[in-house]
């Protein structure tokens, strides 16, 4: 069997550069690669359409739709290219770079058009993959542009391929403006490129039913003029009606102003603190000097949406308390506008539509904070590519604070500041790692969604929850300490669960006395001046450590050995009763095995190289 | 295309157990799976025969021959099964265990016979590989038994497959005594199994010419009665004729007594020290109480052979000095007999045949010792699965001791004691790792060959040679310190090179003062008693360390940071002049990238499952 190999005909010469290129090859080259339906090989696309869609570039010229088949362990992609020039690159990479990326390439040599599974090396040079794992299923001309339908298994066992796993995926693209004689002639460094973060492997959970008496409320930006700067966080204060009684929020969904799909990056609705009777109204940039100081008390997350996410549903048994006594009427909407092209005169009324019911569900849903206490005793040395800090929620705390029947975690939002690269929370029972609560191996602080878990995780009294964050400080000269500042770091997993308990915070930090032993030891070993005087603050002490491999390794050893101080708190200020200092680190006697990726069975015949894409000359 | 699928016929019922099994399936089962020539698929075997051969089991019933194609990056195996019962397993694993092994399985369900690429899990349960990478080329009945010809790429990119790489490979086998209904019904734990260590990827270097005036001398065991115990090291002293003048050894090869191929495990010829005029004659077990004490001065390696090795050739430009003034006339032959079946009445005259010439070659060959000094300051904590110790040959030493034109390393013998698991030596120039001198990721202290390098490595003055050994001390309760004793450890690479220089030893150890800082620090941090009193020896100090993750990690950090003491010696007692204490660790600014295994192009059609092996009923 051979793959079909039709020659192409090109039409319509739009731009001088492309025209020149075309004449080089003596053939007419099209801006629009007008491709007729060409079912090339392999299985037909599945029945279902593509439930997920995201613009890749700021102009929305490239749009990706996809679905996920957990039974096939594969993703079907439909890539719509609205104004295609001579081809494109699309793929994935660790953190959105175009180097070391796993790519599909659609290109033309000025004569034929080709589709291939490829990869780029650390210099951006594109190479053909030995194994062709992206399978082109259809190339179709549509009124909107060229639609490419292709499929890829989660894991391919080709060492040059990206492993599609849970959490954030950094999609990358590149625009080919001219023909290339061969795939190997392409280097990503000279192209117009970009990245888009997305949760590719959306959970495949049934949508809970919504009660018939459900009502909606839209918390939307008040016709904001989007600033013509790359990054804007817009803050808007609104309020519930007077005497708004107790309800349950059962779902919410984004409301995006038409045309702004590529500009609205993420949105969050926060509830203000109940301790204040009123909050000033405000609509403006969150970093504005005019922003009332009191708005910093509007930090309790009620709803969060990020690019690529769809509606968020609470489990059928639970809802979030909304209104009624003991909760503030004031809400803060925060919208992150991402406008790298500095578009002007764009107005926006995007926001979140809350669905709530007066028929209270059986359980209130709650949010619990796992990870590290915001304290400088947890620090990352400078110039580290992947330094791990770990926070514990100990058996002693869960024993005391959780109901006997346990709690059920159904969603999770991971949080670090700018140095965060990975976050994971593992459930440990009887010293054995049992399951992953949530993991993101490609975490980005610029993409913090509330994610519904694929599987509800039940936590019993006596269980341990261990949250580890991996940081990159290669661009820093000083240690990065834990804290609230943007330049400080955090390691947090906000878990959404039911039934709500009093436990709001279950976090840890290394014992401060043992950290002083470390400074003392570093001082003695290195015969250099590390300030261990009691009047120096911990950040000052860290700033005076002469960083070398020994001091770094010993800090790491300390964090892996020294006892911890626990925050097992009802609210950020009120602890459960008990002795929480000098607690031993939870002992782990067995760890979860990394699942070996299932290599897909080899499909024969499998193309050894690029596929020729059949193209006809008509223009849309 | 489909693979041929012939039914089999069985003949001859030899043993009750097999007969029972056969009747279970209502079919006659053969002891001898008499298989007619059945060229199944794929490319024909290469023209060349199989230059390498090794018995797998102590009785030699399973014999493996193989060749290596570096252009195809594949090994062709021919497995001869002399008295096959109902099938066999053959494969490779990390250290010779039958669990987590990469296997081919030939089995019968009592009806047909099958061949498949499989793997065993950590419980020994056998599973079919998703990707079938062992390719059966031929199954042939020969007068000696069943010969299976199959092929495997070095790397397959199937995560369940063993990566065939340089150095030691642990071959494993298992005997199937009865039919199995399916592959998944096989568990290796119930089978007769065994292992054989071998260097599978023999270097593909041209054989140097041997001068016409070459003469031979055989250093052979004097008709020894092999003891009926599993392990015997036999020592035999012999001597060169009086006034034997200066020669060059240019090659040597093993001489194995016929029938003892599976018993003679390895042999070495040592030259005695020139400082003694005579040595007592002796023939007996090396651990015999009767062995004269002076024989411990016979330790300079002249020739070494181990199972699976062929003739050893010196490069055309160099030879080993043999005879003449300044070298001892006395030689010690050491033969390691491996007799796990406790065979009795076996006599042996195996040994090594030396080829030497009076026409001296341009260069004398020499041996240099790289790695760690034999000192207790280098220690491995207990219960470690892979703890690395590193020894350095610094730029300062090579600058001083090597000729301006450099030296050329052509062979290497790695050495550790019982805890050694991996050894590697890397050449570093200008702070950058340049090439691997020798590496064994599956090193075994029970298999220490002199190995010809695939590529001669030239070392210039100013180069650095870094030798790292990985140890496993999971079965130990106390720290393992460096030293000469069997329970102590070593990390040595004996490199064979030319032209011979005065530099015999280029090794290092951590600075003793910094180690005392470590003991002091451990004492202070742990608030426990670590003896730092000056009268305690280093082994005593290590024995008193309360081992926990912190003390372990800090020791590792110390070895990666603290200055070293260099032995840059002419002989083990005489140093080159210079300051060798408190030397900085060589700085490495770039490391060698691990080569990504080249996944072989997928050959289509590729079998998705077991291949039915066609079998005829005639008996040999």
Coordinates of C-alpha atoms in Angstrom, one line a residue, chain A residues 122 130-131 157 159-160 514 517 521 525 527 548-550 553-554 557-558 560-561 593 596-597 599 602 604 606, chain B residues 122 130-131 157 159-160 514 517 521 525 527 548-550 553-554 557-558 560-561 593 596-597 599 602 604 606:
Chain A
X122 CA 17.9 23.2 20.7
X130 CA 11.9 8.7 12.7
X131 CA 8.5 7.7 13.7
X157 CA 7.5 6.2 22.7
X159 CA 12.1 9.9 22.4
X160 CA 11.7 13.1 20.3
X514 CA 16.7 23.8 62.5
X517 CA 21.4 25.3 62.8
X521 CA 26.7 25.0 60.0
X525 CA 32.0 24.9 57.2
X527 CA 34.7 29.9 57.2
X548 CA 28.0 27.0 46.3
X549 CA 27.1 23.4 45.7
X550 CA 27.7 22.5 49.3
X553 CA 23.0 20.6 48.8
X554 CA 22.9 21.0 52.6
X557 CA 19.2 17.9 52.8
X558 CA 17.9 20.1 55.6
X560 CA 14.4 16.7 53.4
X561 CA 15.2 15.9 57.1
X593 CA 5.4 4.1 40.4
X596 CA 5.2 3.5 31.8
X597 CA 3.7 5.1 28.8
X599 CA 3.3 2.7 23.3
X602 CA 2.4 0.1 15.4
X604 CA 0.9 -0.6 9.3
X606 CA 3.0 3.7 8.7
Chain B
X122 CA 8.8 -7.4 39.0
X130 CA 3.4 -4.2 22.6
X131 CA 6.2 -3.8 20.0
X157 CA 12.3 2.7 22.0
X159 CA 10.1 1.2 27.3
X160 CA 9.8 -2.5 28.3
X514 CA 37.4 18.5 55.2
X517 CA 34.8 19.1 59.2
X521 CA 29.2 19.2 61.5
X525 CA 23.7 19.1 63.8
X527 CA 23.3 16.4 68.8
X548 CA 19.9 9.3 58.2
X549 CA 19.0 11.2 55.1
X550 CA 20.7 14.4 56.3
X553 CA 23.1 13.9 51.8
X554 CA 25.7 16.1 53.5
X557 CA 27.5 17.2 49.2
X558 CA 31.0 17.1 50.8
X560 CA 30.9 17.1 45.4
X561 CA 32.5 20.2 46.9
X593 CA 24.8 14.7 26.3
X596 CA 19.1 9.7 22.4
X597 CA 18.6 6.1 21.3
X599 CA 14.6 4.2 17.3
X602 CA 9.3 0.7 11.8
X604 CA 6.1 -3.2 8.1
X606 CA 5.4 -6.0 11.9

